[in-house]
XYZ file of C-alpha atoms in Angstrom:
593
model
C 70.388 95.206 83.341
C 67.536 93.042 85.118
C 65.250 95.927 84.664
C 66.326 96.071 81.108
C 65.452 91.956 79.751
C 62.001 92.631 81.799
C 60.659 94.931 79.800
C 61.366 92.669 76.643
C 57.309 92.182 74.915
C 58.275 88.646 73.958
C 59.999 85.820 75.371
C 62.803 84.416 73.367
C 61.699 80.807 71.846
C 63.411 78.936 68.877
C 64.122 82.134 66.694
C 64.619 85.896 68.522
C 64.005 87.460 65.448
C 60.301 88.753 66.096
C 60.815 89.842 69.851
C 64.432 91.771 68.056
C 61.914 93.538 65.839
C 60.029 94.692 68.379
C 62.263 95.815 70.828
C 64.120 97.595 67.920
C 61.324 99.432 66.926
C 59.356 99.824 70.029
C 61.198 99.621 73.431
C 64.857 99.698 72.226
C 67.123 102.068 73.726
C 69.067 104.623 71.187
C 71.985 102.015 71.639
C 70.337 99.367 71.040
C 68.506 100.654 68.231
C 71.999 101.558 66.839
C 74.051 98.526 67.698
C 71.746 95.419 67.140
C 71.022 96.524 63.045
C 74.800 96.716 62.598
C 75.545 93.642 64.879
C 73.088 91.437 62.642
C 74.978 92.858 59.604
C 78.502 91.634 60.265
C 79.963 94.652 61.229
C 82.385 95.572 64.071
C 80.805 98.150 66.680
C 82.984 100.795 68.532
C 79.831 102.129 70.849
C 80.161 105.139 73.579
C 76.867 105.484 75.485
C 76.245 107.037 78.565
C 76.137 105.208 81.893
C 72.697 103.221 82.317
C 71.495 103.266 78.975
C 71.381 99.979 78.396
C 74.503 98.427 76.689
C 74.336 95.227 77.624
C 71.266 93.974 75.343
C 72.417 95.753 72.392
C 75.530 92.596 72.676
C 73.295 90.056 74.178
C 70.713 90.047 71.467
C 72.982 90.028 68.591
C 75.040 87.621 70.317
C 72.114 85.089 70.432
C 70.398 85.233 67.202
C 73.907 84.881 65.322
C 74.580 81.860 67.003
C 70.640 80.603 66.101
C 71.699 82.039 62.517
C 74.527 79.306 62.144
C 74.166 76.649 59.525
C 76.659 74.351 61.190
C 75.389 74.154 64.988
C 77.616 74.335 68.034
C 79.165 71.134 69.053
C 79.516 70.659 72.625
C 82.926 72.229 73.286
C 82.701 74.734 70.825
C 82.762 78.378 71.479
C 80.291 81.098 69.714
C 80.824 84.068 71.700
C 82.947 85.652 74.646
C 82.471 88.638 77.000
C 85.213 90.445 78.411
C 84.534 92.240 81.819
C 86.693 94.305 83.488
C 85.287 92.983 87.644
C 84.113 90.181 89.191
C 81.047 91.679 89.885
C 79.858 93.693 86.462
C 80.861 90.019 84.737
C 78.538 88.306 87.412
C 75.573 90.793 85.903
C 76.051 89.795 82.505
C 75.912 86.451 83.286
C 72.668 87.009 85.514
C 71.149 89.006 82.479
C 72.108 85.648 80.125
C 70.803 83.147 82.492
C 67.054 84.860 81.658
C 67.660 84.910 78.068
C 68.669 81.283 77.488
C 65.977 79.567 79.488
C 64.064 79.299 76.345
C 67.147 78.680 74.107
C 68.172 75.605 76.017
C 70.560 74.489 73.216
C 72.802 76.861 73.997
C 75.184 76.254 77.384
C 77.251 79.111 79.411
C 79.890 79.599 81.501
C 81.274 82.317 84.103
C 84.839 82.524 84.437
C 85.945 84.845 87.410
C 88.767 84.878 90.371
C 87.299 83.593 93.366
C 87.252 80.070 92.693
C 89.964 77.207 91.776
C 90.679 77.092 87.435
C 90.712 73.624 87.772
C 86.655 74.159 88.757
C 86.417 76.195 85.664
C 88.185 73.439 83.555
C 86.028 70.595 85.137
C 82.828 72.594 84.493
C 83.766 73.397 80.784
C 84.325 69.419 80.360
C 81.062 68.415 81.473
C 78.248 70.770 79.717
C 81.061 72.939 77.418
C 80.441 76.873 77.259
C 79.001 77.900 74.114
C 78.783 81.771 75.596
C 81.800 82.591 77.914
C 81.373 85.677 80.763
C 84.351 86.358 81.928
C 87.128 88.419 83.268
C 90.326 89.122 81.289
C 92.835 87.453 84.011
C 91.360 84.417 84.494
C 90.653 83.925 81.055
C 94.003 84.657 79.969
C 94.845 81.991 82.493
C 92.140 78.999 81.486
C 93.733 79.596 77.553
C 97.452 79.060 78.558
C 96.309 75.801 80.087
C 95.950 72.731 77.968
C 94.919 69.597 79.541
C 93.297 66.146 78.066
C 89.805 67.205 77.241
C 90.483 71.022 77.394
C 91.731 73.540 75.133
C 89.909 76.926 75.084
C 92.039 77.546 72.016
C 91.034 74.981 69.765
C 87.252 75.367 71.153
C 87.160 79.381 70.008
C 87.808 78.209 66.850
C 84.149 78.551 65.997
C 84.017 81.498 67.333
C 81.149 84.266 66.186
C 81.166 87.305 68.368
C 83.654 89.057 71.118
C 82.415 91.904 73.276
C 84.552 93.516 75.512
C 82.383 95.544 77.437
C 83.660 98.820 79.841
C 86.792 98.848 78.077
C 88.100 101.904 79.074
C 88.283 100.492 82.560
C 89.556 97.273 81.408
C 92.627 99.175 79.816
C 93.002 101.827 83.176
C 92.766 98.284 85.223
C 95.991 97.411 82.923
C 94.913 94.207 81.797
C 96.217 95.385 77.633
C 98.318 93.227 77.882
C 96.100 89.970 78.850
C 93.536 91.695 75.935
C 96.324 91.569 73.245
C 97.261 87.590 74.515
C 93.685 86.296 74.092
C 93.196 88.047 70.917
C 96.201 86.091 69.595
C 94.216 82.941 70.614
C 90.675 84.208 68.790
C 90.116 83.481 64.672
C 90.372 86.702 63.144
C 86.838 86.107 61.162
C 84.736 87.367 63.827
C 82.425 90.050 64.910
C 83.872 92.536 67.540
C 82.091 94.890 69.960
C 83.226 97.492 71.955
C 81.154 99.151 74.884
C 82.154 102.069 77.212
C 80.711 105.282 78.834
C 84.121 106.760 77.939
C 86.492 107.306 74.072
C 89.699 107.459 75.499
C 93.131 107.588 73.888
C 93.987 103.687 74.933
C 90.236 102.941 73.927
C 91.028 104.187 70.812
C 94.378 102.200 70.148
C 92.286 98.852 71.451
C 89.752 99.538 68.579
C 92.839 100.000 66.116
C 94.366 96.806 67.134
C 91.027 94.349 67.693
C 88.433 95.537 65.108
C 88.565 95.915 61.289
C 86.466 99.100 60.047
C 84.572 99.597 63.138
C 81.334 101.152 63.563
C 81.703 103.902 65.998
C 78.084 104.927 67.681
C 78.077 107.674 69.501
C 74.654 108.247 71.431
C 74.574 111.842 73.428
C 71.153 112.981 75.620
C 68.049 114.000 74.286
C 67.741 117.479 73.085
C 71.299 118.143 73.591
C 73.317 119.623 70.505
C 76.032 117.993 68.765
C 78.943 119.393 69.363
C 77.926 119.349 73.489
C 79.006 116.006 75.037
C 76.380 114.476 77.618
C 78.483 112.165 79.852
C 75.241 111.279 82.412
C 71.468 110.895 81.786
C 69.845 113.897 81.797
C 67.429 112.182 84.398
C 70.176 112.634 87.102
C 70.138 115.879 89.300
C 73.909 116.249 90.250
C 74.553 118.185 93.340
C 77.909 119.187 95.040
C 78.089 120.409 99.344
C 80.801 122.444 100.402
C 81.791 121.569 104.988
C 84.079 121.495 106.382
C 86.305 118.250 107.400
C 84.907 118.028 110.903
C 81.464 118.374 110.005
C 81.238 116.440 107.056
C 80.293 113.557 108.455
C 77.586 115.185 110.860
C 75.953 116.202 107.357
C 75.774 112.519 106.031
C 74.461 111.271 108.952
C 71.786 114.046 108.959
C 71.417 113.228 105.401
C 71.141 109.285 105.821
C 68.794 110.001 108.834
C 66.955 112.841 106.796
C 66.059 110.017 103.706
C 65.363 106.060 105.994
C 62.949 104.398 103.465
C 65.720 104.884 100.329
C 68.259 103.080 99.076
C 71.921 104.785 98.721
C 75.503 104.221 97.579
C 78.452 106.110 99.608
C 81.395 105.954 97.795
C 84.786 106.563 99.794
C 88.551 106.648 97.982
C 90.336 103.675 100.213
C 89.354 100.151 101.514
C 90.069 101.064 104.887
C 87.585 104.194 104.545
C 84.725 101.937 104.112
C 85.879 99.040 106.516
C 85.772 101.970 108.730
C 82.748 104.464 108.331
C 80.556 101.154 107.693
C 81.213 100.113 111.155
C 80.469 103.180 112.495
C 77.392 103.722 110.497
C 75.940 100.524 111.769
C 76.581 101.644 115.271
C 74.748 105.243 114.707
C 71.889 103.826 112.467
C 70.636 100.995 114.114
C 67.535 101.092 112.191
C 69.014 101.047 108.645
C 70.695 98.002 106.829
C 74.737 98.864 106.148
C 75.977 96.858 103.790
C 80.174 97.439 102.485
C 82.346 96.035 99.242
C 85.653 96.462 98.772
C 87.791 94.628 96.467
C 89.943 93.188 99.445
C 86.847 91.361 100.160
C 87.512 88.671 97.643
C 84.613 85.875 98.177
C 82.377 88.277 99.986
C 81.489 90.574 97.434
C 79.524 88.783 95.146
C 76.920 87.617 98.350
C 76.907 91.200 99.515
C 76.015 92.353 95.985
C 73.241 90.257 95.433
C 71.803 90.897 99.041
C 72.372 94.812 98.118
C 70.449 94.512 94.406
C 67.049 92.742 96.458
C 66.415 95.814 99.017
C 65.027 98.580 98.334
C 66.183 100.340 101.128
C 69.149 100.453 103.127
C 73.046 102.167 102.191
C 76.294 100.238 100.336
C 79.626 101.662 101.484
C 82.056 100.903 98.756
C 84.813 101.893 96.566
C 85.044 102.561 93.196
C 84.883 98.557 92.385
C 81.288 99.445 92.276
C 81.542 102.061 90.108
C 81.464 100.502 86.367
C 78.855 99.022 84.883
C 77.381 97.967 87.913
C 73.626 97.997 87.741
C 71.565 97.700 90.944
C 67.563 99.044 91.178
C 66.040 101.720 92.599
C 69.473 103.361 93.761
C 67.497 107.213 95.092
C 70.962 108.676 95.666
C 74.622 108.410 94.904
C 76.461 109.881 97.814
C 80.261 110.839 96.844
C 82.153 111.457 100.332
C 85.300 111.584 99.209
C 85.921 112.915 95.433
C 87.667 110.044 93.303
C 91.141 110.038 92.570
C 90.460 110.475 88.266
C 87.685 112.690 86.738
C 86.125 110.324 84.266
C 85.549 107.970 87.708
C 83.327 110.798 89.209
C 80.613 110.079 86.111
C 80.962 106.182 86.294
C 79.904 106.537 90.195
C 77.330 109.310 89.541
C 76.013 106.493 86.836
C 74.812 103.893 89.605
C 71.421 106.022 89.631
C 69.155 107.245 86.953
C 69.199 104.412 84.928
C 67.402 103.295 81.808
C 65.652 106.584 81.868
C 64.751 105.942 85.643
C 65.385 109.696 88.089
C 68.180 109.428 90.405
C 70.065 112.178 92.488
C 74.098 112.460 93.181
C 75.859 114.358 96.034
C 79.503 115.299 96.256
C 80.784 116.190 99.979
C 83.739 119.143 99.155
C 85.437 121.189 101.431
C 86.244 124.707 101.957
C 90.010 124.091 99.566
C 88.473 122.012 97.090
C 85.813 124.750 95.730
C 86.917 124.718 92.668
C 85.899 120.933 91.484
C 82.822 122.246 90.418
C 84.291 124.450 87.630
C 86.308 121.719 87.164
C 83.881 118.587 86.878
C 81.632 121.135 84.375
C 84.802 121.508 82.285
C 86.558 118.772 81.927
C 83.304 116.089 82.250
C 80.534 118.603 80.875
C 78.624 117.645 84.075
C 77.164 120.662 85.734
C 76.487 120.931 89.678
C 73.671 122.254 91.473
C 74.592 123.460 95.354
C 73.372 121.307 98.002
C 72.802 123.541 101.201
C 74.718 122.400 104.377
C 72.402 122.172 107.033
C 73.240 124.873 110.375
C 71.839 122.839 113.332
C 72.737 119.384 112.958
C 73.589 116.687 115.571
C 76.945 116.170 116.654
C 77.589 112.571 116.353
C 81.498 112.613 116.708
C 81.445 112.450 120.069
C 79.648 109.145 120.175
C 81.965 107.659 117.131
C 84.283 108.190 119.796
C 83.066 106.533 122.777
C 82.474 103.613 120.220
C 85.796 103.571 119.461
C 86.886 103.460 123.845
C 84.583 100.495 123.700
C 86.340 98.885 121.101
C 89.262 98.580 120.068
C 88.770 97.112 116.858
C 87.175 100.542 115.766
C 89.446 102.699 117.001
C 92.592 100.716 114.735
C 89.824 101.057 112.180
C 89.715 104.392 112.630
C 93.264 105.473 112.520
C 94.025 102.978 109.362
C 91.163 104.533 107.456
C 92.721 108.327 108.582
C 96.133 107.397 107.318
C 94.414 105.411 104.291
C 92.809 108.631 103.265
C 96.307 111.302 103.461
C 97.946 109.067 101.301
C 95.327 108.571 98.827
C 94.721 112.481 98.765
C 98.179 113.086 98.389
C 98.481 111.090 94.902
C 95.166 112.377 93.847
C 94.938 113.313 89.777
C 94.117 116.315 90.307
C 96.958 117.462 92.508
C 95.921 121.713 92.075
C 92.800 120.813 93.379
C 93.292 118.279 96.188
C 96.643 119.350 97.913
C 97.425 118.094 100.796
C 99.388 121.138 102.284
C 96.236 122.749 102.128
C 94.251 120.010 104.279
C 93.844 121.068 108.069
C 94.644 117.814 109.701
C 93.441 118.514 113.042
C 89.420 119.175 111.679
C 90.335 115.748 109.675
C 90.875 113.577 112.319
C 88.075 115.339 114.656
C 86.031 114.468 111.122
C 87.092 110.649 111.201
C 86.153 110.548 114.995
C 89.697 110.446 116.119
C 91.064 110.659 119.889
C 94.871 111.270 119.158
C 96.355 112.158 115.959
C 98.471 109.177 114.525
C 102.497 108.871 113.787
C 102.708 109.152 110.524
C 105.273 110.560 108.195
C 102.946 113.103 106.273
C 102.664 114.929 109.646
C 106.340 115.105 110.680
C 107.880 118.219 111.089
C 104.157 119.799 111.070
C 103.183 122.363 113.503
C 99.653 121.088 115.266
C 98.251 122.520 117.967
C 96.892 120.024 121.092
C 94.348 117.961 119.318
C 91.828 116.955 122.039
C 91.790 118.221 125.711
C 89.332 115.219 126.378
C 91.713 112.520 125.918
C 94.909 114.182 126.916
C 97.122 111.671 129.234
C 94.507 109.213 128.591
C 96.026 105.236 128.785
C 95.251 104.060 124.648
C 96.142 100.463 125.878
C 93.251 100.186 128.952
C 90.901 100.173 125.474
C 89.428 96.351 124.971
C 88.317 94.611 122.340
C 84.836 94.286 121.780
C 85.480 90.315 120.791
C 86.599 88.341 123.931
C 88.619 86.458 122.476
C 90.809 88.724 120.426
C 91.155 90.814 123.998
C 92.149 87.740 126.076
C 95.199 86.865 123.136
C 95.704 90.891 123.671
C 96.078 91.105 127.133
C 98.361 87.996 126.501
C 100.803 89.814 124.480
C 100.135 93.160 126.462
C 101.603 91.078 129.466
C 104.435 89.402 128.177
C 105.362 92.630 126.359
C 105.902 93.995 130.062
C 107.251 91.342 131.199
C 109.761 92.079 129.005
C 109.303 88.161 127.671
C 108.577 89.905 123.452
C 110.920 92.867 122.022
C 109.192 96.100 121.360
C 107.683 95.950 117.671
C 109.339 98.388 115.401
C 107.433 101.670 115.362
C 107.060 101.599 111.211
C 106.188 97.810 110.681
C 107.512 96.981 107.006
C 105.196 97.226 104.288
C 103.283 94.459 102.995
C 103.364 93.446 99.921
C 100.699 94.700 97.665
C 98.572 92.552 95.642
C 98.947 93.377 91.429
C 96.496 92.012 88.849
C 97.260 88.838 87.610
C 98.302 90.179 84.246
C 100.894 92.777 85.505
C 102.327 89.622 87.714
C 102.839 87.726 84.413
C 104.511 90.677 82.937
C 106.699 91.140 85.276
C 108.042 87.636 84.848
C 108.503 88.019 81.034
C 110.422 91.077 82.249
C 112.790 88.769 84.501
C 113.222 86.478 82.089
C 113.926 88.441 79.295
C 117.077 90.246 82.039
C 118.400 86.369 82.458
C 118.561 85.577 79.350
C 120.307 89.160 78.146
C 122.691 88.434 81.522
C 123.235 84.894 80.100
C 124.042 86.636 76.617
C 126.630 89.012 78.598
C 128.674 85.868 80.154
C 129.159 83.892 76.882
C 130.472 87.059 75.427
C 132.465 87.833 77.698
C 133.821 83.650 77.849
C 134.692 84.324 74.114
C 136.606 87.540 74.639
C 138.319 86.169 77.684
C 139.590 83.192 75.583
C 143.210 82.893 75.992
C 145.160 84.654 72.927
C 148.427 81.462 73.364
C 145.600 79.437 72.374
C 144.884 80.811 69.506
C 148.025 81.297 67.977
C 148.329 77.558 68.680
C 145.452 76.584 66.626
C 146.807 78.872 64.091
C 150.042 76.725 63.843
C 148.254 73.449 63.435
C 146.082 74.965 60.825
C 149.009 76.027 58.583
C 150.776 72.288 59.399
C 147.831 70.917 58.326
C 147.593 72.894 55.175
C 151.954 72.537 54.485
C 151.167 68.205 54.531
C 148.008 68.283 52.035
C 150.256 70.639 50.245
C 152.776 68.137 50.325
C 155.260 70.425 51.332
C 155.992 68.387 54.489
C 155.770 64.425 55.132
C 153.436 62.785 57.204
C 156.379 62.084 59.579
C 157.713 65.743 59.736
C 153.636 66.638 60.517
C 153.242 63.894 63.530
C 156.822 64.886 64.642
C 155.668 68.664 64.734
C 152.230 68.430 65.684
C 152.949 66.125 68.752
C 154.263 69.003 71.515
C 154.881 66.841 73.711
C 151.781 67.774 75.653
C 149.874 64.074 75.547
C 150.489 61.720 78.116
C 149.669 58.450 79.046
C 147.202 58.625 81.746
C 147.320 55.111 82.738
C 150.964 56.002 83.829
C 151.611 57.578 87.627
């Protein structure tokens, strides 16, 4: 996106209108070109563009000049526009992007609503200089609009508002955050101008443009030279290449590779958390010379910092997962390495799409092995991305063996290690494409030799499996003589270790309960509605059940009094015969013991 507002010919003063021209006629983008016309004309945009080609200015400019187009200008407090991103980091872009725009529109103020700091910051910072265009992500907004304070209500504020973009919303729906999307909508005026950005048309996209745009627009831009009824899902200014290796020399190849290519920059992408707290340890051990930089989105607070570092070198590698994998534009990326394959199809072009942007070259690289051959077919079928063979290279340093004195030095790697192995059977086990990527077919031994392993871990995928002797090198060797690398998380160890003998601390249990996992905020509110709505239903139940178990004597007394009643306005009985009936006998005088 920075790459993108640079190349604008003229900066934006009082009106955009003239630097709009130009970049629609001259340097705009074929979605761009497409989106800002219809933008400026009131209409509702449903636009599918390939990765990198420069989505985010055909909102941004719109988005400005309608809000210079106003007659009635923006009070402090109001609201002209929002944009919905689906991460942290992709919503921390836009907002960089923004920043640039509006230092020469300085009557309009912005704001950045994301997890990783307190609401009540959010709420103090929307008091003091208002938010006339709102970045954010769709949980925490949801959140600031449910909360109404003295001085705050995001509800009443996006009364004025112009424009809502929800940009990647493919992910946004596969991140399950519909339901947080249909909530804020109910907040928004329905007079407004909706757009709709993603590499992607799927089903759910398709329902979200049903539910949150009136006669959309839909754009569909496809590659140069391409024919219509072929559809381009990356630039054609990507070379896409796929390796087939085995599992215990796959990652003897990328560290060839990494070593082969020092003065680029590169993104390894990896299916679990644990993966990359891993393999990014070990590649700063083995390249020493290179910058290794890792996100996850366990990370929390760390991410944005690392991502900002990451977008200012160009060199150096980024272990991450797929949080980096929308949306996410960083320069000069030479390769996009994919070491493990990702767990849906569509995600394999969203990663592929962090090089070869805005018509820059970029080259991708998928590490397969031997069982998983027929991705390639696959990936060219179901994605229309062809792959072009990568050749494995015969003579290339075995590094395994030092991985694994790193890990007898340390201790820390070697849990590492084993986490990331058992990280990466269960995430291959629930893969999408379960034909493909079975695990029955995966030879377990060559994996752990290929994760740098000394022992083969307890774990119930391999019960019951027949494995030959894993290593003869560390047979009978004492796991507990290995140290942490960090005194002081060795001297607590040793602490335990010896009390443990002592026999002062009971044996942990050999499968330590499972943790909790962490949901998005939306699916945590959703499960409360849920709960609620099973009290109240319960609550339902009892009264029922109260009524039906109502004693049946009773009733047939009421009955009796009823018809007394009815025989004395009748005049059938006197008033005497009625109090001499009516009184059972049952009332007594409680002042008497």
């Amino acid at each position: 996106m920075e790459s993108e507002w640079r190349n604008l010919p003229v900066k934006f003063n009082k009106s955009v209108l003239k630097s709009l021209r130009q970049l629609r006629f001259q340097h705009a983008t074929p979605v761009q070109a497409s989106c800002i016309p219809l933008f400026m004309k009131n209409k509702d945009v449903a636009a599918e563009a390939v990765t990198g080609s420069g989505k985010t200015l055909a909102f941004l400019i719109p988005i400005i000049e309608i809000l210079l187009r106003r007659e009635e200008k923006l009070r402090k407090c109001d609201i002209g526009a929002i944009i919905i991103a689906p991460t942290r980091e992709l919503a921390n872009q836009i907002d960089e992007v923004l920043t640039n725009f509006l230092i020469n529109v300085p009557e309009f103020t912005k704001l950045l609503f994301i997890g990783g700091n307190s609401p009540q910051s959010d709420i103090d910072a929307f008091k003091s200089k208002g938010g006339h265009i709102i970045t954010a992500t769709p949980g925490r907004l949801e959140d600031l609009f449910s909360r109404v304070s003295p001085g705050f209500n995001l509800a009443a504020s996006a009364k004025a508002m112009e424009v809502l973009v929800l940009d990647e919303a493919d992910q946004l729906l596969d991140m399950g955050f519909e339901k947080s999307l249909n909530m804020i909508f109910s907040y928004l005026p329905k007079q407004r101008r909706t757009g709709l950005f993603s590499a992607t048309q799927t089903q759910e996209v398709e329902a979200l443009i049903r539910a949150g745009l009136r006669n959309p627009v839909r754009i569909s831009v496809k590659e140069k030279n391409q024919p219509a009824v072929v559809e381009q899902r990356t630039p054609s200014s990507l070379n896409n290449y796929y390796q087939i290796c085995e599992a215990d020399q796959k990652f003897n190849q990328l560290v060839y590779f990494l070593r082969s290519h020092p003065k680029e920059k590169h993104m390894i992408f990896f299916r679990t958390c644990a993966c990359v707290d891993y393999f990014a340890v070990v590649l700063t051990r083995l390249l020493q010379q290179t910058e290794i930089l890792c996100i996850h989105r366990k990370m929390k607070d760390k991410r944005n910092k690392v991502f900002s570092k990451f977008k200012k070198k160009t060199r150096g590698v980024l272990v991450c997962t797929d949080v980096m994998a929308r949306g996410i534009d960083i320069p000069q990326v030479h390769w996009v390495i994919q070491y493990d394959p990702p767990s849906s199809a569509s995600a394999f072009v969203h990663r592929c799409g962090r090089t070869a942007r805005i018509g820059n070259e970029g080259s991708a690289l998928v590490f397969l092995l031997p069982t998983e051959d027929t991705y390639v077919e696959f990936i060219k079928i179901n994605q229309k991305v062809p792959l072009q063979e990568y050749s494995v290279e015969e003579e290339v340093p075995n590094v395994l063996p030092n991985v694994q004195e790193i890990a007898v030095k340390d201790r820390d790697v070697f849990q590492k290690g084993t986490k990331a192995f058992v990280s990466f059977i269960q995430a291959y086990s629930k893969h999408e494409c379960y034909l493909i990527f079975r695990s029955k077919d995966l030879d377990f031994p060559k994996l752990a030799k290929g994760f740098g392993l000394m022992r083969l871990p307890k774990m119930p995928e391999l019960k019951g499996k027949r494995l030959p002797e894993f290593d003869e090198k560390y047979r009978g060797f004492d796991f507990n003589s290995i140290p942490f690398r960090d005194k002081g998380r060795e001297k607590q160890r040793q602490i335990e270790l010896k009390k443990f003998q002592e026999g002062k601390v009971q044996r942990r249990e050999k499968f330590n309960k499972k943790k909790a996992q962490t949901v998005p905020w939306s699916d945590q509110k959703q499960r409360k509605e849920k709960r609620k709505k099973r009290k109240e239903v319960k609550e339902l139940k009892a009264q029922k059940r109260k009524v039906e178990e109502f004693d049946e004597g009773e009733l047939d007394d009421l009955a009796a009094d009823v018809r007394l009643m009815k025989k004395l306005k009748q005049g059938k009985i006197s008033k005497e015969e009625f109090d001499e009936e009516f009184d059972d006998g049952s009332d007594v005088d409680e002042t008497k013991t």
